């Protein structure tokens, strides 16, 4: 990679990707509102929310919360930038996992029961989707013979044709990762009666803003992973992303929250069986 | 003033997250307050979200009469909201104690315990009046920053 490309990748990874995810979050809220026959907030609403949070007082119950929110942001940003550097998928995946764990660590440093319950649920979510993501990466390895993102771009046929079931598994993992219903068990926008905001409860003002920005990075990363499945054409990438995200929003709006047991059971049952079928088929093809 | 703090100022008005606390109301005001959040009035248009967590709130909606038992909770919730914040007292009870003002356990209106920025009268107030109250509070927010 020459220095111009490095510079471009940095700009795209650090600035454009989170900005695009913020816009996507705005569109998401808008479509959700339309599905509920409401008008919904302006598309820029997520940016207003985050910037307002940056202007608020720093009322922290424990200084670890500040540290953990920064680590979460740095890990998410690093993972996204690594993705645009077309680096190793496993590396990206582990960096991202470190960030998620720090979010939980922060929530565990305060005695608030909401935060504790949210943290435990978040751990369960991580436990549920991480093996599935690893399986997807293994599937990609079996097709390309490399863990590098750049190897995927060298393929002639889209990954989707080799790994159709793996794509569904990825979709399953993404719904959990994006904290969308029915898997919004650790931190729901609308579950304030149950666990207030779960893992997010104790993060105040600017730190909540930082976490929100980090979440945008994660959305970007996740959509980047989806885009890999149709890496051969730009139109294919855009169509695949739009369809996937729209289905996510539909699922989010038409299902209710489930328990963690159901999440773990169904995700592993569906994920593992689909992965095995797909990998065996790939092996004997 | 640099553009970022300018945008933060603008964002405050565009994204008020409300915390709703029922300090012993007859439930009339609460029903109306929650009606504001339903698709009929759809306050999410204005970026208003009911957060249920004082640590994430900007605007504190209080309904009902303050009494000696819940005044501590009220104060506690108020203290947990990070600055800048605004308090809106809703209904005759929130303003003065309303029909319960002479009961022995009653302290009176919300402003006996915490400073109130906007009063929304009525028993119960109309949802439109509550939305007006929130808008008024936001204008106060903006005016406070001008100083
Ligand atoms: S003002 Fe009226 S409706 Fe509201 S809590 Fe008091 S008695 Fe009930």
Coordinates of C-alpha atoms in Angstrom, one line a residue, chain B:
Chain B
X1 CA -17.3 31.1 19.3
X2 CA -16.1 28.1 17.4
X3 CA -18.4 26.0 15.2
X4 CA -18.3 22.9 17.5
X5 CA -19.7 24.7 20.5
X6 CA -22.1 26.4 18.3
X7 CA -23.4 23.0 17.1
X8 CA -23.5 21.7 20.6
X9 CA -25.7 24.6 21.6
X10 CA -28.0 24.0 18.6
X11 CA -28.1 20.2 19.5
X12 CA -29.3 20.9 23.0
X13 CA -32.5 22.4 21.7
X14 CA -32.9 19.6 19.1
X15 CA -32.4 16.7 21.4
X16 CA -34.1 17.0 24.8
X17 CA -34.3 13.6 26.6
X18 CA -36.9 13.7 29.2
X19 CA -37.2 11.9 32.5
X20 CA -40.7 11.6 33.9
X21 CA -41.2 11.3 37.6
X22 CA -44.6 10.7 39.2
X23 CA -44.4 12.3 42.7
X24 CA -47.7 10.9 43.9
X25 CA -50.1 12.2 41.3
X26 CA -53.6 10.8 40.8
X27 CA -52.3 9.4 37.5
X28 CA -54.3 12.0 35.4
X29 CA -51.2 14.0 34.6
X30 CA -49.1 10.9 34.0
X31 CA -51.6 9.5 31.4
X32 CA -51.5 12.8 29.6
X33 CA -47.7 13.0 29.8
X34 CA -47.4 9.5 28.4
X35 CA -49.9 10.3 25.7
X36 CA -47.5 12.8 24.4
X37 CA -45.0 10.0 23.7
X38 CA -47.5 7.9 21.7
X39 CA -47.7 7.9 17.9
X40 CA -50.6 10.4 18.0
X41 CA -48.4 13.3 19.2
X42 CA -45.1 11.7 18.3
X43 CA -42.7 13.9 20.1
X44 CA -39.8 11.9 18.8
X45 CA -40.2 14.3 15.8
X46 CA -38.5 16.9 18.0
X47 CA -35.9 14.5 19.2
X48 CA -37.6 14.0 22.5
X49 CA -37.0 10.6 24.0
X50 CA -38.4 9.3 27.3
X51 CA -35.2 7.9 28.9
X52 CA -36.2 6.8 32.4
X53 CA -32.6 7.3 33.6
X54 CA -31.7 10.5 35.4
X55 CA -28.1 10.2 34.2
X56 CA -29.1 10.5 30.6
X57 CA -31.9 13.1 31.0
X58 CA -31.9 16.8 30.1
X59 CA -35.5 17.7 31.0
X60 CA -37.2 16.6 34.2
X61 CA -41.0 16.3 34.0
X62 CA -42.6 16.1 37.4
X63 CA -46.2 15.4 38.0
X64 CA -48.1 15.3 41.3
X65 CA -47.9 16.5 44.8
X66 CA -44.7 16.5 46.7
X67 CA -45.0 14.9 50.2
X68 CA -42.5 14.2 53.0
X69 CA -41.8 10.7 51.7
X70 CA -41.0 11.4 48.1
X71 CA -39.3 14.7 48.4
X72 CA -36.0 12.9 49.1
X73 CA -36.4 10.8 45.9
X74 CA -37.3 14.0 43.9
X75 CA -34.1 15.8 45.2
X76 CA -32.0 12.7 44.6
X77 CA -33.2 12.3 41.0
X78 CA -32.7 16.0 40.4
X79 CA -29.1 15.8 41.6
X80 CA -28.4 12.9 39.4
X81 CA -29.3 14.8 36.2
X82 CA -26.1 16.3 34.7
X83 CA -26.1 20.0 33.8
X84 CA -27.5 21.7 31.8
X85 CA -31.0 20.6 32.9
X86 CA -34.5 22.0 33.1
X87 CA -37.4 21.1 35.4
X88 CA -41.0 21.3 34.3
X89 CA -43.8 21.0 36.9
X90 CA -47.0 19.6 35.4
X91 CA -50.6 19.9 36.7
X92 CA -52.2 21.8 39.5
X93 CA -50.6 19.3 42.0
X94 CA -47.1 19.9 40.7
X95 CA -47.6 23.6 40.8
X96 CA -49.0 24.0 44.3
X97 CA -50.1 20.7 45.8
X98 CA -53.5 21.1 44.0
X99 CA -56.5 19.5 45.7
X100 CA -54.1 17.7 48.1
X101 CA -52.4 20.9 49.3
X102 CA -54.0 20.8 52.8
X103 CA -53.3 17.2 53.6
X104 CA -50.9 16.8 56.6
X105 CA -48.2 14.9 54.8
X106 CA -48.0 17.3 51.8
X107 CA -45.1 19.6 51.3
X108 CA -46.7 21.5 48.4
X109 CA -45.5 22.1 44.8
X110 CA -42.4 20.8 43.2
X111 CA -40.6 24.2 43.6
X112 CA -40.6 23.7 47.4
X113 CA -37.9 21.1 46.9
X114 CA -36.1 21.8 43.6
X115 CA -36.0 24.9 41.3
X116 CA -38.6 24.8 38.6
X117 CA -38.2 26.4 35.2
X118 CA -41.6 26.0 33.6
X119 CA -45.0 25.5 35.0
X120 CA -47.7 23.7 33.0
X121 CA -51.1 24.4 34.7
X122 CA -54.2 22.3 34.3
X123 CA -55.9 19.3 36.0
X124 CA -54.7 17.5 34.0
X125 CA -53.1 19.7 31.4
X126 CA -53.7 18.9 27.7
X127 CA -50.9 17.0 25.9
X128 CA -50.5 20.1 23.7
X129 CA -49.8 22.2 26.8
X130 CA -47.2 19.7 28.0
X131 CA -45.4 19.8 24.6
X132 CA -45.6 23.7 24.8
X133 CA -44.0 23.4 28.2
X134 CA -41.1 21.4 26.9
X135 CA -40.7 23.9 24.0
X136 CA -40.7 26.7 26.5
X137 CA -38.1 25.0 28.6
X138 CA -35.9 24.6 25.5
X139 CA -36.2 28.3 24.8
X140 CA -35.1 29.0 28.3
X141 CA -32.1 26.7 27.7
X142 CA -31.2 28.7 24.7
X143 CA -31.6 32.0 26.5
X144 CA -29.5 30.9 29.5
X145 CA -26.7 30.1 27.1
X146 CA -26.8 33.6 25.5
X147 CA -25.9 35.2 28.8

